[in-house]
Each structure stands twice: as C-alpha cells, then as structure tokens.
PDB file of C-alpha atoms in Angstrom:
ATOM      1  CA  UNK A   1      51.746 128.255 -40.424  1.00 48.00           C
ATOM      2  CA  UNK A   2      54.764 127.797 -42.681  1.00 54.00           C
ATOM      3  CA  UNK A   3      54.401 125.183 -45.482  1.00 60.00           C
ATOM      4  CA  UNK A   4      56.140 122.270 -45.044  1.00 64.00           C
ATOM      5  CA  UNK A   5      58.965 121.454 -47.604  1.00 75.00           C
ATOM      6  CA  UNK A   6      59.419 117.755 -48.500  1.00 77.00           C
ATOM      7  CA  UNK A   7      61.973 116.965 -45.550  1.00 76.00           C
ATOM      8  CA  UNK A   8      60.078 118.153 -42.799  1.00 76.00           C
ATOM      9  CA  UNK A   9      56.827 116.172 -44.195  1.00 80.00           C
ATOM     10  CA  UNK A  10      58.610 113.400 -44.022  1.00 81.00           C
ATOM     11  CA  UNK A  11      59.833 114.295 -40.367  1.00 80.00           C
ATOM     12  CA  UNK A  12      56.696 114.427 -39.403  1.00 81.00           C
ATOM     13  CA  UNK A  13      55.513 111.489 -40.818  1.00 83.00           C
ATOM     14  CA  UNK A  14      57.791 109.670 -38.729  1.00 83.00           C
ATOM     15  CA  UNK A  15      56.960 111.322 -35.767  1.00 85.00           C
ATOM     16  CA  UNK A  16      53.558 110.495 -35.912  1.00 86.00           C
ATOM     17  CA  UNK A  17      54.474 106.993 -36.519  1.00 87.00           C
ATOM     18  CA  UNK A  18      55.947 107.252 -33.259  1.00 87.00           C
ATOM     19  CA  UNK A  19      52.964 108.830 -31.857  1.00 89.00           C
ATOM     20  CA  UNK A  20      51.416 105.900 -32.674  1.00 90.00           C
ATOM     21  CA  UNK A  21      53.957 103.626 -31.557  1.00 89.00           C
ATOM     22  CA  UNK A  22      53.736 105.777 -28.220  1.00 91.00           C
ATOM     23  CA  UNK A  23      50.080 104.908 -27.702  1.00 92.00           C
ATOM     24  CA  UNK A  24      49.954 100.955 -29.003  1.00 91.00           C
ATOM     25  CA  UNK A  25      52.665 100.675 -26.201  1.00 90.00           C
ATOM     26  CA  UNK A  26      50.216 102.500 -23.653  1.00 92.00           C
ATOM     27  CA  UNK A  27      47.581 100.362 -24.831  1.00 93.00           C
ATOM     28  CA  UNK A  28      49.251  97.022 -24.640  1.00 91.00           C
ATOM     29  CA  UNK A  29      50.422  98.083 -20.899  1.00 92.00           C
ATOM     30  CA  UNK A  30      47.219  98.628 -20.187  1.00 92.00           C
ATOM     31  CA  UNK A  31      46.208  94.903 -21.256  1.00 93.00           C
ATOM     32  CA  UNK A  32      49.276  93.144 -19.177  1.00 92.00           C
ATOM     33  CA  UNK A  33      48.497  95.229 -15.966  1.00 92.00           C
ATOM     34  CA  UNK A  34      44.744  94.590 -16.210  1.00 92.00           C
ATOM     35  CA  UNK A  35      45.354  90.751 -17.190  1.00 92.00           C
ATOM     36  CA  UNK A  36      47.872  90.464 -14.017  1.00 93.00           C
ATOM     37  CA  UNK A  37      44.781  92.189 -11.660  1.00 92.00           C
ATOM     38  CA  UNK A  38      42.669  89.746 -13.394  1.00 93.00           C
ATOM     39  CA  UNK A  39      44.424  86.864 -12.758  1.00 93.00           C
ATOM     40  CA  UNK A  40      45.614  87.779  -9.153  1.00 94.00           C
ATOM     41  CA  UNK A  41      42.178  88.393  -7.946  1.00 95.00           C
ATOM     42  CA  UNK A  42      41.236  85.326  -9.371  1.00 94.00           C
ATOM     43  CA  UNK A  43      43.960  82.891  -7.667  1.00 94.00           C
ATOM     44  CA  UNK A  44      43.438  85.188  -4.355  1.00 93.00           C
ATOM     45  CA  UNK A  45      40.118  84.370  -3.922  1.00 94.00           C
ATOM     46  CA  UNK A  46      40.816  80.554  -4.814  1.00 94.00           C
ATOM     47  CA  UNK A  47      43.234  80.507  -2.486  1.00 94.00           C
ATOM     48  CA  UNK A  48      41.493  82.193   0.396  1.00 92.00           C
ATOM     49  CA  UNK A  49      38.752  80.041   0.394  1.00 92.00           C
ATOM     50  CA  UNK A  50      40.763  76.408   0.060  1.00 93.00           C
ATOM     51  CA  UNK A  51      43.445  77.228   2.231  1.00 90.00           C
ATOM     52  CA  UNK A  52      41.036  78.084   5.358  1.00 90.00           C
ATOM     53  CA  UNK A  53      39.761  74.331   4.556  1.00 89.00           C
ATOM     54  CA  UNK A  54      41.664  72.108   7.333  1.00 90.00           C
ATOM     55  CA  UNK A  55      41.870  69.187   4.952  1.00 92.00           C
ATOM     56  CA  UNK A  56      41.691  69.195   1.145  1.00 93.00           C
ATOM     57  CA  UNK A  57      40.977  66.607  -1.188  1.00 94.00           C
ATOM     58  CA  UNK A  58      43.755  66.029  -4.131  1.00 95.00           C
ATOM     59  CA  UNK A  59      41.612  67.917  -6.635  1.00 95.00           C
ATOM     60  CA  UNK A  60      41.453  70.901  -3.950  1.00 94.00           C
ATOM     61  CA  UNK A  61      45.337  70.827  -3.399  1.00 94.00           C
ATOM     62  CA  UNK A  62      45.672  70.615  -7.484  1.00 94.00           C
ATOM     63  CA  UNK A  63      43.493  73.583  -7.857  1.00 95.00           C
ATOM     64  CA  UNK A  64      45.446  75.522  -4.607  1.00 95.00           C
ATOM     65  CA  UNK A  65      48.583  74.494  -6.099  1.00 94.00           C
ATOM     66  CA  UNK A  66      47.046  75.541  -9.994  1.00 95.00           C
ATOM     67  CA  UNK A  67      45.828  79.144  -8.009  1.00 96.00           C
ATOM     68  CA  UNK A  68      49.529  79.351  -6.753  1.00 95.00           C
ATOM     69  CA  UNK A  69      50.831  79.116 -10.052  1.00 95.00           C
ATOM     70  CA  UNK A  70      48.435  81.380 -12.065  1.00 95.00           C
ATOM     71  CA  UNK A  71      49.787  84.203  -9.246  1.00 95.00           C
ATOM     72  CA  UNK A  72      53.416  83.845  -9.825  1.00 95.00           C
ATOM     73  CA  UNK A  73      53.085  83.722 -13.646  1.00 94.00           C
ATOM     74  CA  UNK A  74      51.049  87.290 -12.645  1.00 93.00           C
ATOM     75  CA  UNK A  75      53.233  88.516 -10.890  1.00 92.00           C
ATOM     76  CA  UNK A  76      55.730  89.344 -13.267  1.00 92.00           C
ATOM     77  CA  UNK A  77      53.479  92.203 -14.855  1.00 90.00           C
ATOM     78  CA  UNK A  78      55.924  94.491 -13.451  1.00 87.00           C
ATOM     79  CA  UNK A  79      59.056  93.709 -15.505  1.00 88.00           C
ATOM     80  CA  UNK A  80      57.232  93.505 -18.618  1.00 89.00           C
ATOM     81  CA  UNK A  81      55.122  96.911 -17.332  1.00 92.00           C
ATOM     82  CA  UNK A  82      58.616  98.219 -16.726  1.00 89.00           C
ATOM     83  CA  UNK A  83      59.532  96.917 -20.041  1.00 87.00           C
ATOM     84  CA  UNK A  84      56.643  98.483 -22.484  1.00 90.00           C
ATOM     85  CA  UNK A  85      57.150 102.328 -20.220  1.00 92.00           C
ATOM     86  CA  UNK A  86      61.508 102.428 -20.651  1.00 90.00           C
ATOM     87  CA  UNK A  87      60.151 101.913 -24.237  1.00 89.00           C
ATOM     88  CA  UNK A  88      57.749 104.348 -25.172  1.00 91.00           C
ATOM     89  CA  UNK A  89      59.887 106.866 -22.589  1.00 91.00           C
ATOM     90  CA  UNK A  90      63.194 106.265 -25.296  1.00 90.00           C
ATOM     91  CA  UNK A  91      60.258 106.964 -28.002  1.00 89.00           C
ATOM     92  CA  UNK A  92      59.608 110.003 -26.433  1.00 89.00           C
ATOM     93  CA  UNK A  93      63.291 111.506 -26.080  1.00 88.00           C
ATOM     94  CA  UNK A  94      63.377 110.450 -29.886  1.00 85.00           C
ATOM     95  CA  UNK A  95      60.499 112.466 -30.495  1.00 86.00           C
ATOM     96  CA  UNK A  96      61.805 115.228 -28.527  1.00 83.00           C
ATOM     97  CA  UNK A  97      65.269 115.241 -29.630  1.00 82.00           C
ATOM     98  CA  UNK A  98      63.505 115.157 -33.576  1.00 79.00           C
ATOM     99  CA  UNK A  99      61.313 118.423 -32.386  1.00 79.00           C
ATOM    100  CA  UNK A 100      63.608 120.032 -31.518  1.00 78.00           C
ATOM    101  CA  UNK A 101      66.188 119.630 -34.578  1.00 75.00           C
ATOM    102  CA  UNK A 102      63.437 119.881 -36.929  1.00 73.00           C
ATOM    103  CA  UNK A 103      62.638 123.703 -35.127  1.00 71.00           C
ATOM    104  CA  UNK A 104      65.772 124.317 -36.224  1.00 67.00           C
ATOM    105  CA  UNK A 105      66.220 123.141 -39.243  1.00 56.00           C
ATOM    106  CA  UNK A 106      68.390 120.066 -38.787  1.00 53.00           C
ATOM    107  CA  UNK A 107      68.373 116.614 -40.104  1.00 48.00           C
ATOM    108  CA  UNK A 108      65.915 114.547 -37.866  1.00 47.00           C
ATOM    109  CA  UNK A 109      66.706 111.509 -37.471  1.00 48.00           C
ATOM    110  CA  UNK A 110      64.866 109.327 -35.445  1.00 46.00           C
ATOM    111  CA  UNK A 111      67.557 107.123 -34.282  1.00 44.00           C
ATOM    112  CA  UNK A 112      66.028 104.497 -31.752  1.00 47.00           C
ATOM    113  CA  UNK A 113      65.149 100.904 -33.101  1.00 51.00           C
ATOM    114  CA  UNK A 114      61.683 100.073 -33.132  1.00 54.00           C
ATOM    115  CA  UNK A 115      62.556  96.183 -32.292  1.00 60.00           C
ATOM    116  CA  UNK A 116      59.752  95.998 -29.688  1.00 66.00           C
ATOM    117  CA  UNK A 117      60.751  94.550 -26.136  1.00 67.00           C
ATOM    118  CA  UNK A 118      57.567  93.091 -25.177  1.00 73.00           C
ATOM    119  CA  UNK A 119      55.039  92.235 -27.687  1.00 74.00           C
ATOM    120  CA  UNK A 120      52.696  90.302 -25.237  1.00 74.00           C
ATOM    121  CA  UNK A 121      49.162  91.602 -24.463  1.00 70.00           C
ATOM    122  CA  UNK A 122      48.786  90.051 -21.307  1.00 72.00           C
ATOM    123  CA  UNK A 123      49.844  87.448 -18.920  1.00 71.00           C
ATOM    124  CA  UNK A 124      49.367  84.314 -21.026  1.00 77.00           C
ATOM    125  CA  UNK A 125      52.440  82.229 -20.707  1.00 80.00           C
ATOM    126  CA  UNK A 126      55.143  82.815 -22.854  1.00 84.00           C
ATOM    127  CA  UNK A 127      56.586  80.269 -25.706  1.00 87.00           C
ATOM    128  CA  UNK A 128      59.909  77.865 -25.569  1.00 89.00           C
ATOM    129  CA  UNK A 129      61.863  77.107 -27.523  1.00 91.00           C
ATOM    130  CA  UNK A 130      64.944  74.446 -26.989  1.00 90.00           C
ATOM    131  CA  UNK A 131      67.897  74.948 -29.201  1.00 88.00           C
TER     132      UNK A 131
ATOM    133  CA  UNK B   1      71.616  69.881  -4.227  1.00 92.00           C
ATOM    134  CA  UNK B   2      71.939  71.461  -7.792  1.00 97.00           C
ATOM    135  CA  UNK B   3      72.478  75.148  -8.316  1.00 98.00           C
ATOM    136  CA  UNK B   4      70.899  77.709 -10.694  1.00 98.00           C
ATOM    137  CA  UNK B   5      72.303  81.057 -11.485  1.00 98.00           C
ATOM    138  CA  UNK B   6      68.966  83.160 -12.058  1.00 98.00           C
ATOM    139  CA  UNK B   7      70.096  86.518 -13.644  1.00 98.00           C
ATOM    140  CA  UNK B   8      67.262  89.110 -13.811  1.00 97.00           C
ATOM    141  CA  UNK B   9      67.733  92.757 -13.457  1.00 94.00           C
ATOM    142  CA  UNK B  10      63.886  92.938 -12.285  1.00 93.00           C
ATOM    143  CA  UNK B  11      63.778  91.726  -7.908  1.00 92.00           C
ATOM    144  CA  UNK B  12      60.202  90.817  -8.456  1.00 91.00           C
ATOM    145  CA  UNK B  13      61.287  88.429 -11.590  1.00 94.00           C
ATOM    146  CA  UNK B  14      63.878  87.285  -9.652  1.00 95.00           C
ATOM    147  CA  UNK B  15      61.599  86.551  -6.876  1.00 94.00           C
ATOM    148  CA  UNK B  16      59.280  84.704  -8.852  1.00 95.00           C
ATOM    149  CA  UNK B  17      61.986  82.271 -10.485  1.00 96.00           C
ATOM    150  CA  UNK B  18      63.760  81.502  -6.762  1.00 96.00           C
ATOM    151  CA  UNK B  19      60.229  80.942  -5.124  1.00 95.00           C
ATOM    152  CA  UNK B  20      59.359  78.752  -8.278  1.00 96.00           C
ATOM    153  CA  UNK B  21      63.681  76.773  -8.108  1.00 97.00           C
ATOM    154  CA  UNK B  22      63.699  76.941  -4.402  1.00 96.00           C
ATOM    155  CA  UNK B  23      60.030  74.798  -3.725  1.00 95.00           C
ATOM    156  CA  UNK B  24      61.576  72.028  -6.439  1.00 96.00           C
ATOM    157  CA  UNK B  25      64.040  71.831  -4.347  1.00 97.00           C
ATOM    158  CA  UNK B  26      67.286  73.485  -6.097  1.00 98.00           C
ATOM    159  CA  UNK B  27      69.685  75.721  -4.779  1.00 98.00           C
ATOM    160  CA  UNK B  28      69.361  79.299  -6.288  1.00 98.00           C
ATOM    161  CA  UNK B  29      71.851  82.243  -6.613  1.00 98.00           C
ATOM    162  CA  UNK B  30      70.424  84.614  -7.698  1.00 98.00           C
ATOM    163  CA  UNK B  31      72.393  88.021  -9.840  1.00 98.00           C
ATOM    164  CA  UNK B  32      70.794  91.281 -11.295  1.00 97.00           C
ATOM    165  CA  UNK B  33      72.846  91.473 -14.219  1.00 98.00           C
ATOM    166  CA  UNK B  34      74.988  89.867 -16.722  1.00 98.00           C
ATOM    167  CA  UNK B  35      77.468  91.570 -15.096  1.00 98.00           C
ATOM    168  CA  UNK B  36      77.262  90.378 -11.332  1.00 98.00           C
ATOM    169  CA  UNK B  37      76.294  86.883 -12.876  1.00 98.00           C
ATOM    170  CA  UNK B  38      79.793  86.901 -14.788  1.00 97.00           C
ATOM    171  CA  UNK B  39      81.626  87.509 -11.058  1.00 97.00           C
ATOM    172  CA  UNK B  40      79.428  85.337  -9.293  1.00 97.00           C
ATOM    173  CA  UNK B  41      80.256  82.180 -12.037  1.00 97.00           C
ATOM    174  CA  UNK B  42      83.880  82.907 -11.584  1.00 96.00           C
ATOM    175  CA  UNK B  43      83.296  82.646  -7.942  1.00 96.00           C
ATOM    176  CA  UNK B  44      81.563  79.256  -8.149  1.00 93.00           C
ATOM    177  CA  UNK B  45      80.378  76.456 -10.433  1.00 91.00           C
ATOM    178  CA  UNK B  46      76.793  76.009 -11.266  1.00 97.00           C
ATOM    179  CA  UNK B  47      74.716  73.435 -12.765  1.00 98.00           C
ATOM    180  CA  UNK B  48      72.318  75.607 -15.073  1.00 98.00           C
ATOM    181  CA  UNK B  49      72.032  79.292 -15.938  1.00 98.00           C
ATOM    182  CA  UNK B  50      68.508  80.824 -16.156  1.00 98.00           C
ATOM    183  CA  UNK B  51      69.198  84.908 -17.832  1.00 98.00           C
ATOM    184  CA  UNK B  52      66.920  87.661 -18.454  1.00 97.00           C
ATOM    185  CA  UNK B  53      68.432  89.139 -21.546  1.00 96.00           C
ATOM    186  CA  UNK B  54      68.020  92.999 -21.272  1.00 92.00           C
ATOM    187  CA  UNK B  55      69.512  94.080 -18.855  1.00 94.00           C
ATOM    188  CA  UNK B  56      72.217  97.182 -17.689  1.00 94.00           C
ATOM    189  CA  UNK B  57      75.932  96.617 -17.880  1.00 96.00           C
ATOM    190  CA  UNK B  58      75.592  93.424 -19.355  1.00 97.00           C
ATOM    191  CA  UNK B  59      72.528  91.674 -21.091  1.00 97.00           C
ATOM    192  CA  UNK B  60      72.086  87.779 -21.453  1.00 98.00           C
ATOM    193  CA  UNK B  61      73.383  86.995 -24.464  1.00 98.00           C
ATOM    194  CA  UNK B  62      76.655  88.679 -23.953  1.00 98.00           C
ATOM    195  CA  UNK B  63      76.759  86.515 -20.602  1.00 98.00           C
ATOM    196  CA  UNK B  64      76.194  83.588 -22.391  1.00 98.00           C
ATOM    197  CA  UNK B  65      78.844  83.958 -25.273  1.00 98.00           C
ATOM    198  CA  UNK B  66      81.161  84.808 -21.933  1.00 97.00           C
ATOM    199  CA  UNK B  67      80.578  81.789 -19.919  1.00 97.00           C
ATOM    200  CA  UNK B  68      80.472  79.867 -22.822  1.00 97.00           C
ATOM    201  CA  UNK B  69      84.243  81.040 -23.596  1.00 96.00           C
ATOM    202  CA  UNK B  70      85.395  79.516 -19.954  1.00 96.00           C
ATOM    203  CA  UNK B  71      85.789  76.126 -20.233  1.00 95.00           C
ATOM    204  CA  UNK B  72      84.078  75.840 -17.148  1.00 95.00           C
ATOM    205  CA  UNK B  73      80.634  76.817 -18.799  1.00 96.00           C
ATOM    206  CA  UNK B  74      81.527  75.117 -21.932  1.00 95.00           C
ATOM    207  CA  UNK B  75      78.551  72.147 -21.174  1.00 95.00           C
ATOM    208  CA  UNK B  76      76.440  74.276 -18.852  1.00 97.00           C
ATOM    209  CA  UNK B  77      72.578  74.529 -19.944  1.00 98.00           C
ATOM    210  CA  UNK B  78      72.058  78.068 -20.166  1.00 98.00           C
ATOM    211  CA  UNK B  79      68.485  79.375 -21.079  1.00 98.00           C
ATOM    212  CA  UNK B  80      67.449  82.823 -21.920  1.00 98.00           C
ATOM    213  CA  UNK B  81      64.015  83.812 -19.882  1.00 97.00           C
ATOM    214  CA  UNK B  82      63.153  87.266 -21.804  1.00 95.00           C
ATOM    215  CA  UNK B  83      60.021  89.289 -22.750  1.00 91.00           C
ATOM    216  CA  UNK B  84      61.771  89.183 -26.156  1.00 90.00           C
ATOM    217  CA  UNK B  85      59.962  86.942 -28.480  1.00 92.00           C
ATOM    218  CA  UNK B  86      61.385  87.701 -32.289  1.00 94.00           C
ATOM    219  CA  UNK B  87      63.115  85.394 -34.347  1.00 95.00           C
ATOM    220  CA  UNK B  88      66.166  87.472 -35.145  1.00 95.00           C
ATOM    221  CA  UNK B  89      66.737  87.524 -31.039  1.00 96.00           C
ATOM    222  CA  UNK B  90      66.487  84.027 -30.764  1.00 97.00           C
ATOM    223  CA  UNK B  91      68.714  83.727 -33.655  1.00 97.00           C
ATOM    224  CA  UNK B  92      70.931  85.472 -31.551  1.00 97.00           C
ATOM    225  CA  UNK B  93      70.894  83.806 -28.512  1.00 97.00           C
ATOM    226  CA  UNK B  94      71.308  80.406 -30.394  1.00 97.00           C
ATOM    227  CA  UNK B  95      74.519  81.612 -32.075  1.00 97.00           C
ATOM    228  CA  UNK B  96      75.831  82.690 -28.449  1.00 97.00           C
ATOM    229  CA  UNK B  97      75.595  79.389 -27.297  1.00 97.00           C
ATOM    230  CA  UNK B  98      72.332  79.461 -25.325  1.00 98.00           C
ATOM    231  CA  UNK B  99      70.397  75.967 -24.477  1.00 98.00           C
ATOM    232  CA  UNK B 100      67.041  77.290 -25.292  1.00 97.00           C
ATOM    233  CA  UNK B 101      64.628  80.617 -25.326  1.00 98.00           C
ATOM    234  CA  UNK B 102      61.831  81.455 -22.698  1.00 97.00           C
ATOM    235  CA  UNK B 103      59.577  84.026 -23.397  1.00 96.00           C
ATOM    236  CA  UNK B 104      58.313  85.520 -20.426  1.00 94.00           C
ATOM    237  CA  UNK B 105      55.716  85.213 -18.011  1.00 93.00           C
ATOM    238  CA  UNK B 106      56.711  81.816 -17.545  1.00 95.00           C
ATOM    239  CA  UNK B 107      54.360  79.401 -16.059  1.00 95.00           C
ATOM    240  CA  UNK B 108      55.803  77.352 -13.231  1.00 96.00           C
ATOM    241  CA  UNK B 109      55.404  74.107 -13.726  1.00 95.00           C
ATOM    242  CA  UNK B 110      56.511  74.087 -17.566  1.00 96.00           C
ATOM    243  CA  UNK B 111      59.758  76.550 -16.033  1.00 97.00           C
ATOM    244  CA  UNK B 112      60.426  73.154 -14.041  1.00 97.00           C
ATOM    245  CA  UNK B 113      59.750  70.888 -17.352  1.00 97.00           C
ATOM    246  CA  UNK B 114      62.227  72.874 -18.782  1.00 98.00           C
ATOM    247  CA  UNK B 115      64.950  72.582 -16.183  1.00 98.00           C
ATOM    248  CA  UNK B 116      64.457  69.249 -15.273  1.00 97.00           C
ATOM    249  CA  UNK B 117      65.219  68.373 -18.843  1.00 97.00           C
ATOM    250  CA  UNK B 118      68.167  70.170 -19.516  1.00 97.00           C
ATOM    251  CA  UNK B 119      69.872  70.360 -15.949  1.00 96.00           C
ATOM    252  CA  UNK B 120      72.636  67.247 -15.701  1.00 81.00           C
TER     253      UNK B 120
END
C-alpha cells in the first residue's frame, strides 16, 4: 500500500465522513419505517375492534377518529423513506465519482451539499410555522 | 366550496392531504409538481396552495415566488408542507412569499387548524 500524500488523506477523510453520513441516513430510515409499522399496527387494531361495534359512544368515535388520524400521519413514511434513500444514493455517486478521481490522481471534490432533506427520526408530527 | 391546490410529487402524500381536505369538506386539485401546479393555477383560481417543496422540474418555493408574481396569486395563502425543517429553508420560503412552513408528517387535525386559519 502506497503512502498517502497530504491530498489524498484529506480525500479520504471526507469520504469517510460520507461513509458516515451514508449510514446515519440508513439508520434514521430505519427509525421512520419502524415508527410508521408502529403506529399503523397500532391504529389498525383500534380501528378493527371499534368499528365492528354497531354503536359507539363519543369517546369511542374520538378514539376511531384519533386511530384514523395517527394512520394518515403514518402513512407518509414513504415520501420521507423516499426522501432519506435519493439522499444517501447522491452520497454514494459522490463517493464513487471521488474514488474514482482520486485512483487517478485528480482533484476530488465531493461536490453534493450535505443540507439534509429529512432530519426526522420517526413519525412524530412535524412543526409550523406561520409567516 | 373552496379549492386547494395540493402539490406533492409523492401519490401517497398527495393521497394523504386530499383524504385529510376532501372529509373537511374542500374541494382539492391535486398536481405532482411545481410545474403542473403552475399550469393548473393558470387554468383556474384557487383559494389556498398547499406545496411540497422538493420536487422535479419545479420545487415549491420557485412555485410560490411564480404565483406570487401573477396578480392573481398576489393574496393567496400559500403554505409549504416539506420534510425540510432548517432555518435557512424557511428563510427561503418566507422571502418567496410563502404564508407559512409545515414540516412533514403532518397531523390531520392541526393540517385543518392551519387551513382554516389562513384560507379566506
């Protein structure tokens, strides 16, 4: 193994930053999907056993309606799923595209931003804000 | 009946915020991108616009500075339903005009709250 001059150290310092990157976005999708199962089980099973009840009191049709709500804020795992893997995917072509300079002795740049899309680690509801 | 313009490039988002608009009783059109939302405004008035902000061809906050430029949009509540939850984005959106910032997943009723506050 070659030694590494000072340029390609610091290459790969960034590239295991991105590494890391890689995996905390794994990690986090991991969280939102098994929050969302969670959380859909949950409401399913609340609402399979009030809504076989042929009458419900107010505090049943509050919880039903609560049950109803928990699912649809759950069900939007997948855009935020879809979110965190076009993320670490663009992470990995910048990785790539930095291997492959750095074999041959190019500048590696790591060009992609490393704004985060989604920084939520599960399906909690989100903040707002009014301008 | 009031109409929304919900503008999500994700048809399971987009799903979610009609089911949630449609049972409070408003009339939803719904686009996949900043883009198809731009047409679909110039097609028709509406009384509130609800955008995702990353999106392809055209995010959200390019949308809104765009609508806000017709003078039809020009008092339109426009809010900005995103996963995105940094300052310097909400910065952004605020400078293009937008009503408010949602960070996503939205709960229901405080989507309604929100709506019913803003909508005229």
């Amino acid at each position: 193994m070659h030694n590494l001059d000072q340029h390609d150290a610091a290459t790969v310092q960034r590239t295991a930053l991105e590494c890391e990157a890689i995996a905390a976005d794994l990690e986090r999708l991991k969280m939102v999907i098994a929050d969302a199962g969670d959380q859909l089980i949950a409401s399913f099973n609340e609402v399979g056993v009030l809504s076989k009840q042929p009458t419900r009191s107010a505090d049943e049709q509050r919880r039903l309606d609560r049950a109803v709500a928990t699912a649809v804020t759950a069900l939007q795992f997948q855009d935020m799923a879809n979110q965190l893997t076009a993320h670490a995917q663009r992470r990995l072509t910048s990785l790539h595209e930095t291997l492959s300079k750095l074999s041959d002795g190019v500048d590696p740049l790591l060009a992609h931003s490393r704004l985060q899309p989604v920084r939520q680690a599960g399906m909690g509801v989100g903040s707002i804000d009014l301008f | 009946m009031q109409s929304i313009l919900a503008v999500d490039d994700s048809a399971s988002m987009r799903q979610m915020v009609s089911f949630t608009l449609k049972g409070a009783g408003y009339n939803v059109i719904e686009a996949a991108d900043g883009q198809e939302a731009l047409e679909k405004a110039r097609a028709q008035q509406v009384d509130l616009v609800l955008t995702d902000q990353n999106m392809p061809r055209m995010d959200g906050i390019t949308l809104v500075k765009q609508l806000r430029s017709m003078h039809a949009f020009a008092g339109t509540p426009m809010l900005i339903l995103t996963t995105e939850s940094s300052d310097e984005m909400k910065a952004k959106g605020k400078a293009a005009g937008a009503t408010g910032w949602l960070v996503k997943p939205f709960d229901p009723a405080k989507l309604l709250d929100v709506v019913k506050r803003v909508i005229k």
